[in-house]
Structure formats: C-alpha cells, structure tokens
Amino acid sequence: MESIKLTNKQTFELIPMGIDTNIIEKNRKFSFVSNLGYGDIEEAFAIPANISKIEYYSASSELLKTYTDCTSLKAVTKEFNRQIEDGVFANVYTVTLTID
C-alpha cells in the first residue's frame, strides 16, 4: 500500500487514490487508514513542523514525491466502513491541509 511519512517519522497507509490537491482552494487532502484515534491524528497533523515535509512512498517503499508546501491543518474527518477496494472496507481518515 502507498504511504506518507511526516517530518516526525509517523507513517500513514494511503487508500487507493488517497491524495487530492486543489490548487484553486489551496488545500491538499490525504486519505488513509490508521489504528490511531481521532485525537492522535489531529495532533500529528496540527503541528506545523510535522507537515512541513511530507514524503509520499509507493507500495514498494520507493520515494515518489516530497510535499513541502503544506502549512496548516484545515480539517480531519473520519468515514466509517468505507469501501476502499473491491470487498475491502475500513475506517478512513481524511486530513485536509492548507498549502502555499
């Protein structure tokens, strides 16, 4: 599974098509599965130093891209029992970050 790694080394497994950038609205959304609680997710992404560099990795752990334009946490949502693949359901967090 593809993943992202925050500056503080926390890693999150992305769902398929788990990154969405909207240049007009100046935000980027990361959708992922995690065993962490809502508060822990919010805390990890609310610290500007943690999101100043977000690395995006392939399923084979190859660095694909580094995002350095994320500035602040805008929203955290949790969707329960979402279908992420054929026949695969999971609780999915979506973190919306403001970008420069």
Coordinates of C-alpha atoms in Angstrom, one line a residue:
M1 CA 0.0 0.0 0.0
E2 CA 1.2 3.5 -0.7
S3 CA 2.0 5.7 2.3
I4 CA 3.0 9.1 3.5
K5 CA 5.6 9.9 6.2
L6 CA 5.5 13.1 8.2
T7 CA 8.6 15.0 9.3
N8 CA 8.3 13.4 12.7
K9 CA 8.6 9.9 11.0
Q10 CA 4.9 9.0 11.6
T11 CA 3.7 6.9 8.6
F12 CA 0.2 6.5 7.3
E13 CA -1.1 4.0 4.8
L14 CA -3.0 5.7 2.0
I15 CA -6.1 4.3 0.4
P16 CA -6.1 4.0 -3.4
M17 CA -6.2 7.5 -4.9
G18 CA -5.6 8.8 -1.4
I19 CA -4.1 12.2 -2.4
D20 CA -6.1 15.1 -3.8
T21 CA -4.7 18.5 -4.4
N22 CA -6.9 21.5 -5.2
I23 CA -4.8 24.4 -6.3
I24 CA -7.7 26.8 -6.5
E25 CA -8.9 26.2 -3.0
K26 CA -5.2 25.9 -1.8
N27 CA -5.6 22.6 0.0
R28 CA -4.4 19.0 -0.2
K29 CA -6.3 16.0 1.2
F30 CA -4.7 12.8 2.3
S31 CA -7.0 9.8 2.9
F32 CA -5.6 6.9 4.8
V33 CA -6.3 4.1 7.3
S34 CA -4.9 4.1 10.8
N35 CA -5.2 2.4 14.1
L36 CA -4.7 5.8 15.9
G37 CA -7.6 7.6 17.4
Y38 CA -9.1 10.8 16.0
G39 CA -7.3 13.0 18.6
D40 CA -3.9 11.4 17.8
I41 CA -4.4 12.0 14.1
E42 CA -5.4 15.6 14.7
E43 CA -2.4 16.1 17.0
A44 CA 0.0 14.7 14.4
F45 CA -1.2 16.9 11.6
A46 CA -1.8 20.1 13.7
I47 CA 1.9 20.7 14.4
P48 CA 3.3 22.7 11.5
A49 CA 6.8 21.2 11.9
N50 CA 5.3 17.7 11.3
I51 CA 3.7 18.7 8.0
S52 CA 6.5 20.9 6.7
K53 CA 7.8 17.9 4.7
I54 CA 5.5 15.0 3.8
E55 CA 7.1 12.2 1.8
Y56 CA 4.9 10.1 -0.5
Y57 CA 6.1 6.4 -0.9
S58 CA 5.0 3.7 -3.4
A59 CA 3.8 0.3 -2.2
S60 CA 7.4 -0.9 -2.8
S61 CA 8.7 1.9 -0.4
E62 CA 10.2 4.0 -3.3
L63 CA 10.0 7.7 -2.6
L64 CA 7.7 9.2 -5.3
K65 CA 7.3 12.8 -4.2
T66 CA 8.0 15.2 -1.3
Y67 CA 5.5 17.8 -0.4
T68 CA 6.9 20.9 1.2
D69 CA 4.0 23.3 0.7
C70 CA 1.7 22.2 3.5
T71 CA 1.3 25.0 6.1
S72 CA -1.6 24.2 8.5
L73 CA -4.4 21.7 9.3
K74 CA -7.8 22.7 8.0
A75 CA -9.9 19.6 8.9
V76 CA -9.9 16.0 9.9
T77 CA -12.8 13.7 9.1
K78 CA -13.4 10.0 9.7
E79 CA -15.6 7.9 7.5
F80 CA -16.7 4.6 9.0
N81 CA -16.8 1.3 7.0
R82 CA -15.8 2.9 3.6
Q83 CA -15.1 0.6 0.7
I84 CA -11.5 1.2 -0.3
E85 CA -11.1 -1.7 -2.7
D86 CA -13.5 -4.4 -4.1
G87 CA -14.8 -6.2 -1.0
V88 CA -12.4 -4.3 1.4
F89 CA -14.0 -1.9 3.9
A90 CA -12.2 0.2 6.5
N91 CA -12.5 3.3 8.6
V92 CA -10.8 6.1 6.6
Y93 CA -9.4 9.4 7.9
T94 CA -9.2 12.3 5.5
V95 CA -6.9 15.2 6.6
T96 CA -7.2 18.5 4.7
L97 CA -4.1 20.7 4.8
T98 CA -3.7 24.3 3.6
I99 CA -1.0 24.7 1.0
D100 CA 1.0 27.7 -0.2

